[in-house]
């Protein structure tokens, strides 16, 4: 598990060109640093705060872009699915399919995703305790899938705020599956702007260091060449040109903490 | 708006017989007390904690039971829908369709439901602030539906607990639509039992009094003839034989608070 | 326990004149409504957010005002104490002495207060669960005092916000002592203004109705003739001229809920 | 600021022998690792959950032990004070005096402590947002003391739980003073045992890594030779014999993160 794997990319497929450009940049940096890399983007933002918000190109167009990404860069791809019927076609193209946090309790979606045989990245809902993730794991296992990942993205903390409980990573590790940290979404301030979530982009490196100090299997990250003009979650996105120094620090930290022997203090 | 309306019934359609028996009882009590009544039950529990949990009879069988309920008792019916394709057929039978709390940000579902023209009962998600409900209202309005209801059911308060913010009712009233209180689900203790939610049934009357002291348009309530053997959310269900004294108290309270003139204290 | 008792007054002893004027008004209204009344004011605000904030006249001057209040209106008086040495002299004048929420775990203060033999009003700290109040009760009992009152004033809910858990009243009632509701402080938004707490004065009647729907022994209330110019917690204070309609509604509500027989739903 | 300083010791002065033994061990390990060290112990636990809990030797006896510690090991000492009258005598012996979290808003205590001229370690209350700490800093500055330290120890997260908001460290750093992390108390589960706080000792290394990944000025730590028989907060105490491997890992982590150049992502 050294170093961590990166699920990195952009929030939404704003355009084929942005996807290719961003992926090329991620590939260059992760190859240089020796970090296993999976390209991430969403073909549809199905739960935007406002109906007027940009949602993405949709399933068919999105899958074409993912195919081109895979053909061009020979990298695996992860994307999120929102309804049961999407699971099979998405899994034909994508290597990892992601269960959104808000939907993580929807049994039909979980089962449809699990049955594809793809790796499932399970986002922890903002309203679930870490130990409750075991129920979602059980649902997947009973549908025959044990290629599962748990992914932290923050817990509801009063109104319009999220907090990442660092003790939750250890609780989730005990459940027996790889644990990732979605630092981007954990930076959100839900309802923080008039019609969409705010974010704390200036603190992305700090929060990533805290999470990755826990010796995790992977990091989930969204970046954008110009976060202020991003069509979704710009307030949380890493400026793409900071990717190399950012990952360089996180990799050193990850290498160090994974070199530590466990200390029994119970 | 006097007295409040009751969305009352059972959690899940455990059987046709239970539905008919419960509805008959609700009709008898609400007629006696003069409370406008809508029968509530779910045809599918799509987000149970565990895959082994009982889910219900499904869409087709469920709609048949709802038709029989309507034919037999001449009452309107409310039920919850979980995927866009369900909205239209459910709205052909049911008078009010309910947007589940966890799904309240899913744009496609919101729009599909709104387009049916049915009344929409919007459950407030445990992770949303009261003022954020305006975005969901906007989504419905832009899809052409202004027959909307907002329904409080508690906010995440640390792990495995919900709290009802009484100040949130006033905030939601300002958004211009009727506000209901789902006392049953607000009693949940998420993840409180090994494989399902716990509840605080012993306090149902207390919590109902607190919520209904706010002068609300309606109350949402689930009951069961034997809560300890209920197939879902028994720990939160009112024992059915307590329905009359329970509603009798709530109605008196509602009548009283709605007789009060507003006091300007800003 | 019918009707509830009122601990009502002003936040801080801004002046002798304000205290006398406010008390006279409270006495007039509570006599008219038949509500048992105790005058409340603080001689020192020992935990203001900012060092520049007004603190009050101090112990000696404050006690003189309380003596004049008692002499003039023949009402009992409650005030809060902050250090062990204050307990005895304050208890010589005041009938009820109050343990501040932030200080409710300070054993020496609790014991010093308990040993005076005065009635103790124990504010529930924002960081304590309702069931934890039993430890503070035990401390008082072991110091020989069983004239104890528990007083809810909201729980920390994320940053800069408080929420009142209505289910907590029932939990505290089980501890065997009278339970009061401090509606004023529960309206606070801690850190909500540049250098002091904000508040939600416009919702004071709503929150009072919710709390008093629980059948409580008493209500704690602060008012001010001109809340916008109050020297402390103006954003939470009831405008004094609204006292009669406010109490009139609360008394009717209290009378009603206390007329209800208990409903066993466990 | 490399490496971090350690405020390390024991929770309460259970005995002179324990204090000397523990300090000797801390001195040996910190000298070996090159970590600046300050001995910490409490002479009085003034806010135990239960009145029957052990409180410590008291002020006079405690100061004698601190004097012996200083004489024997030539290390600075930090302890907490609870009432204004204690500030001056404690500051005559101790180098750093600590403002307890629950008391951090008590103006008289803050001012009395600040006026001693000693360094003040300000514990952040569980009910305060990071930015609210500025008010306490202002109180100290206005009393003429600018030798101030801010110390995180977790925020209320629902009932009986604390969470450490990693983004809060960055917020507090902006206030211009050194920021420490009290990992021991952040492990508490308030009210988690029948008559005292529980804790998550098994996760002490994980939580320390998360906090110290933020590039902090110091770490606050309590250890015990036999945590299960400790007289206070044993469930949170590091087993003393794990001190060297624990600090060795934290120092490597601290060295690494402090070698990183800042990355501008705002």
PDB file of C-alpha atoms in Angstrom, chain C:
ATOM      1  CA  UNK C   1     -46.926  22.767  39.582  1.00  0.00           C
ATOM      2  CA  UNK C   2     -49.581  24.861  37.895  1.00  0.00           C
ATOM      3  CA  UNK C   3     -48.886  27.316  36.512  1.00  0.00           C
ATOM      4  CA  UNK C   4     -45.159  27.420  35.883  1.00  0.00           C
ATOM      5  CA  UNK C   5     -43.000  29.787  37.931  1.00  0.00           C
ATOM      6  CA  UNK C   6     -41.213  32.659  36.213  1.00  0.00           C
ATOM      7  CA  UNK C   7     -37.599  33.609  36.832  1.00  0.00           C
ATOM      8  CA  UNK C   8     -37.883  36.882  34.979  1.00  0.00           C
ATOM      9  CA  UNK C   9     -36.000  40.085  34.857  1.00  0.00           C
ATOM     10  CA  UNK C  10     -33.137  41.722  33.076  1.00  0.00           C
ATOM     11  CA  UNK C  11     -29.782  40.426  31.969  1.00  0.00           C
ATOM     12  CA  UNK C  12     -27.474  42.673  33.959  1.00  0.00           C
ATOM     13  CA  UNK C  13     -28.102  45.349  36.573  1.00  0.00           C
ATOM     14  CA  UNK C  14     -27.539  48.216  34.165  1.00  0.00           C
ATOM     15  CA  UNK C  15     -28.823  50.586  36.850  1.00  0.00           C
ATOM     16  CA  UNK C  16     -30.933  50.634  40.008  1.00  0.00           C
ATOM     17  CA  UNK C  17     -33.627  52.460  38.103  1.00  0.00           C
ATOM     18  CA  UNK C  18     -33.843  49.907  35.323  1.00  0.00           C
ATOM     19  CA  UNK C  19     -34.048  47.093  37.861  1.00  0.00           C
ATOM     20  CA  UNK C  20     -36.856  48.741  39.790  1.00  0.00           C
ATOM     21  CA  UNK C  21     -38.742  49.720  36.694  1.00  0.00           C
ATOM     22  CA  UNK C  22     -38.469  46.265  35.142  1.00  0.00           C
ATOM     23  CA  UNK C  23     -39.369  44.475  38.359  1.00  0.00           C
ATOM     24  CA  UNK C  24     -42.418  46.661  38.845  1.00  0.00           C
ATOM     25  CA  UNK C  25     -43.581  45.746  35.361  1.00  0.00           C
ATOM     26  CA  UNK C  26     -42.976  42.034  35.895  1.00  0.00           C
ATOM     27  CA  UNK C  27     -44.819  42.121  39.209  1.00  0.00           C
ATOM     28  CA  UNK C  28     -47.796  43.859  37.685  1.00  0.00           C
ATOM     29  CA  UNK C  29     -48.080  41.410  34.785  1.00  0.00           C
ATOM     30  CA  UNK C  30     -47.445  38.239  36.761  1.00  0.00           C
ATOM     31  CA  UNK C  31     -49.920  39.241  39.476  1.00  0.00           C
ATOM     32  CA  UNK C  32     -52.523  39.854  36.838  1.00  0.00           C
ATOM     33  CA  UNK C  33     -51.860  36.457  35.268  1.00  0.00           C
ATOM     34  CA  UNK C  34     -51.373  34.568  38.528  1.00  0.00           C
ATOM     35  CA  UNK C  35     -47.848  33.433  37.758  1.00  0.00           C
ATOM     36  CA  UNK C  36     -45.461  32.900  40.703  1.00  0.00           C
ATOM     37  CA  UNK C  37     -42.630  35.327  40.149  1.00  0.00           C
ATOM     38  CA  UNK C  38     -38.940  35.602  41.056  1.00  0.00           C
ATOM     39  CA  UNK C  39     -36.906  38.659  40.006  1.00  0.00           C
ATOM     40  CA  UNK C  40     -33.705  37.862  38.105  1.00  0.00           C
ATOM     41  CA  UNK C  41     -30.700  40.054  37.354  1.00  0.00           C
ATOM     42  CA  UNK C  42     -26.921  39.640  37.326  1.00  0.00           C
ATOM     43  CA  UNK C  43     -24.625  41.835  39.403  1.00  0.00           C
ATOM     44  CA  UNK C  44     -21.630  40.825  37.283  1.00  0.00           C
ATOM     45  CA  UNK C  45     -21.322  39.390  33.794  1.00  0.00           C
ATOM     46  CA  UNK C  46     -18.164  37.467  34.442  1.00  0.00           C
ATOM     47  CA  UNK C  47     -17.783  35.775  31.078  1.00  0.00           C
ATOM     48  CA  UNK C  48     -18.429  38.417  28.431  1.00  0.00           C
ATOM     49  CA  UNK C  49     -16.862  37.728  25.033  1.00  0.00           C
ATOM     50  CA  UNK C  50     -14.875  40.963  25.127  1.00  0.00           C
ATOM     51  CA  UNK C  51     -12.985  42.614  27.959  1.00  0.00           C
ATOM     52  CA  UNK C  52     -14.502  45.962  26.963  1.00  0.00           C
ATOM     53  CA  UNK C  53     -18.062  44.778  27.557  1.00  0.00           C
ATOM     54  CA  UNK C  54     -20.147  46.136  30.413  1.00  0.00           C
ATOM     55  CA  UNK C  55     -20.037  43.844  33.435  1.00  0.00           C
ATOM     56  CA  UNK C  56     -22.419  45.340  35.992  1.00  0.00           C
ATOM     57  CA  UNK C  57     -22.218  47.058  39.382  1.00  0.00           C
ATOM     58  CA  UNK C  58     -20.454  44.219  41.193  1.00  0.00           C
ATOM     59  CA  UNK C  59     -21.352  42.246  44.288  1.00  0.00           C
ATOM     60  CA  UNK C  60     -21.840  44.933  46.957  1.00  0.00           C
ATOM     61  CA  UNK C  61     -23.776  47.380  44.860  1.00  0.00           C
ATOM     62  CA  UNK C  62     -25.756  44.555  43.313  1.00  0.00           C
ATOM     63  CA  UNK C  63     -26.850  43.146  46.651  1.00  0.00           C
ATOM     64  CA  UNK C  64     -28.061  46.585  47.710  1.00  0.00           C
ATOM     65  CA  UNK C  65     -30.267  46.755  44.654  1.00  0.00           C
ATOM     66  CA  UNK C  66     -31.580  43.260  45.314  1.00  0.00           C
ATOM     67  CA  UNK C  67     -32.413  44.249  48.894  1.00  0.00           C
ATOM     68  CA  UNK C  68     -34.307  47.265  47.642  1.00  0.00           C
ATOM     69  CA  UNK C  69     -36.150  45.106  45.124  1.00  0.00           C
ATOM     70  CA  UNK C  70     -37.187  42.670  47.818  1.00  0.00           C
ATOM     71  CA  UNK C  71     -38.209  45.456  50.199  1.00  0.00           C
ATOM     72  CA  UNK C  72     -40.170  47.314  47.564  1.00  0.00           C
ATOM     73  CA  UNK C  73     -41.957  44.476  45.807  1.00  0.00           C
ATOM     74  CA  UNK C  74     -41.830  41.576  48.279  1.00  0.00           C
ATOM     75  CA  UNK C  75     -40.644  39.179  45.587  1.00  0.00           C
ATOM     76  CA  UNK C  76     -37.923  36.544  45.826  1.00  0.00           C
ATOM     77  CA  UNK C  77     -34.724  37.213  43.889  1.00  0.00           C
ATOM     78  CA  UNK C  78     -32.400  34.981  41.857  1.00  0.00           C
ATOM     79  CA  UNK C  79     -28.897  35.853  40.715  1.00  0.00           C
ATOM     80  CA  UNK C  80     -25.847  34.002  39.461  1.00  0.00           C
ATOM     81  CA  UNK C  81     -22.577  33.547  41.338  1.00  0.00           C
ATOM     82  CA  UNK C  82     -19.203  32.929  39.740  1.00  0.00           C
ATOM     83  CA  UNK C  83     -16.750  32.228  42.523  1.00  0.00           C
ATOM     84  CA  UNK C  84     -17.034  30.216  45.739  1.00  0.00           C
ATOM     85  CA  UNK C  85     -16.519  33.244  47.993  1.00  0.00           C
ATOM     86  CA  UNK C  86     -19.609  34.913  46.555  1.00  0.00           C
ATOM     87  CA  UNK C  87     -21.992  32.105  47.459  1.00  0.00           C
ATOM     88  CA  UNK C  88     -22.576  32.901  51.122  1.00  0.00           C
ATOM     89  CA  UNK C  89     -23.080  36.686  50.921  1.00  0.00           C
ATOM     90  CA  UNK C  90     -25.299  36.350  47.880  1.00  0.00           C
ATOM     91  CA  UNK C  91     -27.395  33.673  49.570  1.00  0.00           C
ATOM     92  CA  UNK C  92     -27.966  35.995  52.515  1.00  0.00           C
ATOM     93  CA  UNK C  93     -29.897  38.324  50.252  1.00  0.00           C
ATOM     94  CA  UNK C  94     -31.091  36.195  47.368  1.00  0.00           C
ATOM     95  CA  UNK C  95     -33.523  33.316  47.611  1.00  0.00           C
ATOM     96  CA  UNK C  96     -32.205  31.338  44.680  1.00  0.00           C
ATOM     97  CA  UNK C  97     -28.602  31.305  43.519  1.00  0.00           C
ATOM     98  CA  UNK C  98     -27.686  30.230  40.056  1.00  0.00           C
ATOM     99  CA  UNK C  99     -24.790  28.074  38.862  1.00  0.00           C
ATOM    100  CA  UNK C 100     -23.679  29.366  35.442  1.00  0.00           C
ATOM    101  CA  UNK C 101     -23.602  26.882  32.568  1.00  0.00           C
ATOM    102  CA  UNK C 102     -19.877  27.267  31.783  1.00  0.00           C
ATOM    103  CA  UNK C 103     -19.084  26.756  35.475  1.00  0.00           C
ATOM    104  CA  UNK C 104     -21.443  23.900  36.165  1.00  0.00           C
ATOM    105  CA  UNK C 105     -18.616  21.380  36.505  1.00  0.00           C
ATOM    106  CA  UNK C 106     -16.538  23.437  38.995  1.00  0.00           C
ATOM    107  CA  UNK C 107     -16.802  21.363  42.135  1.00  0.00           C
ATOM    108  CA  UNK C 108     -15.736  24.040  44.631  1.00  0.00           C
ATOM    109  CA  UNK C 109     -18.303  26.475  43.335  1.00  0.00           C
ATOM    110  CA  UNK C 110     -21.032  23.838  43.335  1.00  0.00           C
ATOM    111  CA  UNK C 111     -20.240  22.820  46.902  1.00  0.00           C
ATOM    112  CA  UNK C 112     -19.962  26.386  48.180  1.00  0.00           C
ATOM    113  CA  UNK C 113     -23.316  27.185  46.672  1.00  0.00           C
ATOM    114  CA  UNK C 114     -24.967  24.021  47.938  1.00  0.00           C
ATOM    115  CA  UNK C 115     -23.756  24.642  51.476  1.00  0.00           C
ATOM    116  CA  UNK C 116     -25.574  27.961  51.718  1.00  0.00           C
ATOM    117  CA  UNK C 117     -28.866  26.077  51.875  1.00  0.00           C
ATOM    118  CA  UNK C 118     -30.338  28.352  49.231  1.00  0.00           C
ATOM    119  CA  UNK C 119     -32.238  26.920  46.311  1.00  0.00           C
ATOM    120  CA  UNK C 120     -29.747  26.252  43.486  1.00  0.00           C
ATOM    121  CA  UNK C 121     -30.663  26.815  39.840  1.00  0.00           C
ATOM    122  CA  UNK C 122     -28.263  24.666  37.824  1.00  0.00           C
ATOM    123  CA  UNK C 123     -27.839  25.801  34.246  1.00  0.00           C
ATOM    124  CA  UNK C 124     -27.095  22.924  31.914  1.00  0.00           C
ATOM    125  CA  UNK C 125     -23.806  23.527  30.129  1.00  0.00           C
ATOM    126  CA  UNK C 126     -23.823  23.706  26.352  1.00  0.00           C
ATOM    127  CA  UNK C 127     -21.354  20.818  26.302  1.00  0.00           C
ATOM    128  CA  UNK C 128     -23.247  18.406  28.561  1.00  0.00           C
ATOM    129  CA  UNK C 129     -25.797  15.750  27.666  1.00  0.00           C
ATOM    130  CA  UNK C 130     -29.022  15.844  29.700  1.00  0.00           C
ATOM    131  CA  UNK C 131     -28.232  12.639  31.568  1.00  0.00           C
ATOM    132  CA  UNK C 132     -24.869  14.047  32.678  1.00  0.00           C
ATOM    133  CA  UNK C 133     -26.686  16.554  34.863  1.00  0.00           C
ATOM    134  CA  UNK C 134     -27.090  13.806  37.435  1.00  0.00           C
ATOM    135  CA  UNK C 135     -23.444  14.246  38.455  1.00  0.00           C
ATOM    136  CA  UNK C 136     -24.003  17.879  39.362  1.00  0.00           C
ATOM    137  CA  UNK C 137     -27.130  16.960  41.302  1.00  0.00           C
ATOM    138  CA  UNK C 138     -25.102  14.350  43.205  1.00  0.00           C
ATOM    139  CA  UNK C 139     -22.448  16.953  44.074  1.00  0.00           C
ATOM    140  CA  UNK C 140     -25.125  19.217  45.554  1.00  0.00           C
ATOM    141  CA  UNK C 141     -26.856  16.419  47.416  1.00  0.00           C
ATOM    142  CA  UNK C 142     -23.610  15.239  48.943  1.00  0.00           C
ATOM    143  CA  UNK C 143     -23.049  18.794  50.148  1.00  0.00           C
ATOM    144  CA  UNK C 144     -26.428  18.544  51.882  1.00  0.00           C
ATOM    145  CA  UNK C 145     -28.671  20.469  49.518  1.00  0.00           C
ATOM    146  CA  UNK C 146     -31.675  18.959  47.826  1.00  0.00           C
ATOM    147  CA  UNK C 147     -33.407  22.187  46.834  1.00  0.00           C
ATOM    148  CA  UNK C 148     -32.256  21.932  43.255  1.00  0.00           C
ATOM    149  CA  UNK C 149     -33.513  23.070  39.883  1.00  0.00           C
ATOM    150  CA  UNK C 150     -32.226  22.040  36.450  1.00  0.00           C
ATOM    151  CA  UNK C 151     -32.343  24.669  33.705  1.00  0.00           C
ATOM    152  CA  UNK C 152     -31.960  24.001  29.972  1.00  0.00           C
ATOM    153  CA  UNK C 153     -30.352  26.728  27.818  1.00  0.00           C
ATOM    154  CA  UNK C 154     -29.331  24.953  24.616  1.00  0.00           C
ATOM    155  CA  UNK C 155     -26.557  22.683  23.366  1.00  0.00           C
ATOM    156  CA  UNK C 156     -23.605  23.437  21.082  1.00  0.00           C
ATOM    157  CA  UNK C 157     -24.625  22.661  17.499  1.00  0.00           C
ATOM    158  CA  UNK C 158     -21.635  23.183  15.257  1.00  0.00           C
ATOM    159  CA  UNK C 159     -19.959  26.567  15.537  1.00  0.00           C
ATOM    160  CA  UNK C 160     -21.790  29.726  16.583  1.00  0.00           C
ATOM    161  CA  UNK C 161     -25.132  28.059  17.094  1.00  0.00           C
ATOM    162  CA  UNK C 162     -27.190  26.453  19.828  1.00  0.00           C
ATOM    163  CA  UNK C 163     -30.050  24.002  19.560  1.00  0.00           C
ATOM    164  CA  UNK C 164     -32.558  22.990  22.228  1.00  0.00           C
ATOM    165  CA  UNK C 165     -33.121  19.239  22.263  1.00  0.00           C
ATOM    166  CA  UNK C 166     -36.752  18.897  23.281  1.00  0.00           C
ATOM    167  CA  UNK C 167     -36.175  15.258  24.226  1.00  0.00           C
ATOM    168  CA  UNK C 168     -33.696  16.421  26.836  1.00  0.00           C
ATOM    169  CA  UNK C 169     -36.434  17.881  29.036  1.00  0.00           C
ATOM    170  CA  UNK C 170     -37.927  14.429  29.528  1.00  0.00           C
ATOM    171  CA  UNK C 171     -34.508  12.973  30.292  1.00  0.00           C
ATOM    172  CA  UNK C 172     -33.884  15.639  32.918  1.00  0.00           C
ATOM    173  CA  UNK C 173     -37.323  15.247  34.494  1.00  0.00           C
ATOM    174  CA  UNK C 174     -36.399  11.631  35.233  1.00  0.00           C
ATOM    175  CA  UNK C 175     -33.605  12.918  37.448  1.00  0.00           C
ATOM    176  CA  UNK C 176     -36.253  13.922  39.983  1.00  0.00           C
ATOM    177  CA  UNK C 177     -35.955  17.704  40.240  1.00  0.00           C
ATOM    178  CA  UNK C 178     -37.925  20.612  38.765  1.00  0.00           C
ATOM    179  CA  UNK C 179     -36.864  21.502  35.208  1.00  0.00           C
ATOM    180  CA  UNK C 180     -36.875  25.069  33.914  1.00  0.00           C
ATOM    181  CA  UNK C 181     -36.279  26.480  30.439  1.00  0.00           C
ATOM    182  CA  UNK C 182     -34.075  29.514  29.896  1.00  0.00           C
ATOM    183  CA  UNK C 183     -35.514  30.628  26.584  1.00  0.00           C
ATOM    184  CA  UNK C 184     -33.464  33.817  26.422  1.00  0.00           C
ATOM    185  CA  UNK C 185     -30.015  32.254  26.398  1.00  0.00           C
ATOM    186  CA  UNK C 186     -31.158  29.428  24.150  1.00  0.00           C
ATOM    187  CA  UNK C 187     -31.737  32.120  21.516  1.00  0.00           C
ATOM    188  CA  UNK C 188     -28.064  33.091  21.517  1.00  0.00           C
ATOM    189  CA  UNK C 189     -25.836  32.709  18.513  1.00  0.00           C
ATOM    190  CA  UNK C 190     -22.439  32.477  20.230  1.00  0.00           C
ATOM    191  CA  UNK C 191     -19.832  34.604  18.514  1.00  0.00           C
ATOM    192  CA  UNK C 192     -22.543  35.798  16.170  1.00  0.00           C
ATOM    193  CA  UNK C 193     -21.541  39.460  16.344  1.00  0.00           C
ATOM    194  CA  UNK C 194     -18.089  40.980  16.049  1.00  0.00           C
ATOM    195  CA  UNK C 195     -17.461  41.095  19.764  1.00  0.00           C
ATOM    196  CA  UNK C 196     -20.459  39.464  21.417  1.00  0.00           C
ATOM    197  CA  UNK C 197     -23.173  36.881  20.962  1.00  0.00           C
ATOM    198  CA  UNK C 198     -25.973  37.411  18.463  1.00  0.00           C
ATOM    199  CA  UNK C 199     -29.519  36.271  19.067  1.00  0.00           C
ATOM    200  CA  UNK C 200     -32.874  35.410  17.591  1.00  0.00           C
ATOM    201  CA  UNK C 201     -35.193  37.677  19.558  1.00  0.00           C
ATOM    202  CA  UNK C 202     -37.831  37.571  16.822  1.00  0.00           C
ATOM    203  CA  UNK C 203     -38.380  33.897  17.634  1.00  0.00           C
ATOM    204  CA  UNK C 204     -38.625  34.158  21.414  1.00  0.00           C
ATOM    205  CA  UNK C 205     -42.328  33.325  21.548  1.00  0.00           C
ATOM    206  CA  UNK C 206     -41.923  30.341  19.239  1.00  0.00           C
ATOM    207  CA  UNK C 207     -39.068  28.851  21.219  1.00  0.00           C
ATOM    208  CA  UNK C 208     -40.825  29.499  24.519  1.00  0.00           C
ATOM    209  CA  UNK C 209     -43.915  27.698  23.257  1.00  0.00           C
ATOM    210  CA  UNK C 210     -41.865  24.690  22.199  1.00  0.00           C
ATOM    211  CA  UNK C 211     -40.100  24.417  25.526  1.00  0.00           C
ATOM    212  CA  UNK C 212     -43.117  25.097  27.700  1.00  0.00           C
ATOM    213  CA  UNK C 213     -45.152  22.530  25.747  1.00  0.00           C
ATOM    214  CA  UNK C 214     -43.153  19.989  27.737  1.00  0.00           C
ATOM    215  CA  UNK C 215     -44.935  20.679  31.006  1.00  0.00           C
ATOM    216  CA  UNK C 216     -42.086  22.352  32.861  1.00  0.00           C
ATOM    217  CA  UNK C 217     -41.809  23.689  36.367  1.00  0.00           C
ATOM    218  CA  UNK C 218     -40.719  27.084  35.173  1.00  0.00           C
ATOM    219  CA  UNK C 219     -39.535  29.554  32.598  1.00  0.00           C
ATOM    220  CA  UNK C 220     -36.442  31.767  32.729  1.00  0.00           C
ATOM    221  CA  UNK C 221     -36.768  34.994  30.778  1.00  0.00           C
ATOM    222  CA  UNK C 222     -34.885  38.216  30.253  1.00  0.00           C
ATOM    223  CA  UNK C 223     -36.555  41.335  28.893  1.00  0.00           C
ATOM    224  CA  UNK C 224     -35.504  44.915  28.290  1.00  0.00           C
ATOM    225  CA  UNK C 225     -37.447  48.128  27.618  1.00  0.00           C
ATOM    226  CA  UNK C 226     -35.225  48.740  24.575  1.00  0.00           C
ATOM    227  CA  UNK C 227     -33.377  45.557  23.575  1.00  0.00           C
ATOM    228  CA  UNK C 228     -31.299  47.309  20.926  1.00  0.00           C
ATOM    229  CA  UNK C 229     -29.656  49.458  23.573  1.00  0.00           C
ATOM    230  CA  UNK C 230     -29.289  46.734  26.209  1.00  0.00           C
ATOM    231  CA  UNK C 231     -25.792  46.414  27.624  1.00  0.00           C
ATOM    232  CA  UNK C 232     -25.747  42.625  27.325  1.00  0.00           C
ATOM    233  CA  UNK C 233     -27.614  40.036  25.249  1.00  0.00           C
ATOM    234  CA  UNK C 234     -30.018  42.540  23.727  1.00  0.00           C
ATOM    235  CA  UNK C 235     -30.325  40.344  20.621  1.00  0.00           C
ATOM    236  CA  UNK C 236     -32.042  37.722  22.822  1.00  0.00           C
ATOM    237  CA  UNK C 237     -34.168  39.952  25.091  1.00  0.00           C
ATOM    238  CA  UNK C 238     -37.936  40.166  24.938  1.00  0.00           C
ATOM    239  CA  UNK C 239     -39.117  43.762  24.508  1.00  0.00           C
ATOM    240  CA  UNK C 240     -40.529  44.497  27.961  1.00  0.00           C
ATOM    241  CA  UNK C 241     -43.779  45.902  26.614  1.00  0.00           C
ATOM    242  CA  UNK C 242     -44.551  42.505  25.077  1.00  0.00           C
ATOM    243  CA  UNK C 243     -44.365  40.746  28.429  1.00  0.00           C
ATOM    244  CA  UNK C 244     -48.084  40.498  29.037  1.00  0.00           C
ATOM    245  CA  UNK C 245     -49.165  39.040  25.700  1.00  0.00           C
ATOM    246  CA  UNK C 246     -46.119  36.773  25.764  1.00  0.00           C
ATOM    247  CA  UNK C 247     -46.804  35.374  29.245  1.00  0.00           C
ATOM    248  CA  UNK C 248     -50.486  35.191  28.565  1.00  0.00           C
ATOM    249  CA  UNK C 249     -49.901  32.812  25.667  1.00  0.00           C
ATOM    250  CA  UNK C 250     -47.343  30.767  27.550  1.00  0.00           C
ATOM    251  CA  UNK C 251     -49.609  30.418  30.551  1.00  0.00           C
ATOM    252  CA  UNK C 252     -52.502  29.190  28.447  1.00  0.00           C
ATOM    253  CA  UNK C 253     -50.204  26.659  26.809  1.00  0.00           C
ATOM    254  CA  UNK C 254     -48.807  25.531  30.156  1.00  0.00           C
ATOM    255  CA  UNK C 255     -52.272  25.193  31.644  1.00  0.00           C
ATOM    256  CA  UNK C 256     -53.376  23.090  28.702  1.00  0.00           C
ATOM    257  CA  UNK C 257     -50.441  20.676  28.586  1.00  0.00           C
ATOM    258  CA  UNK C 258     -50.533  20.200  32.342  1.00  0.00           C
ATOM    259  CA  UNK C 259     -54.189  19.232  32.058  1.00  0.00           C
ATOM    260  CA  UNK C 260     -53.281  16.297  29.798  1.00  0.00           C
ATOM    261  CA  UNK C 261     -53.053  12.838  31.342  1.00  0.00           C
ATOM    262  CA  UNK C 262     -49.822  10.999  30.518  1.00  0.00           C
ATOM    263  CA  UNK C 263     -49.964   8.606  27.552  1.00  0.00           C
ATOM    264  CA  UNK C 264     -47.908   5.449  27.947  1.00  0.00           C
ATOM    265  CA  UNK C 265     -46.203   4.691  24.624  1.00  0.00           C
ATOM    266  CA  UNK C 266     -42.979   2.932  25.639  1.00  0.00           C
TER     267      UNK C 266
END
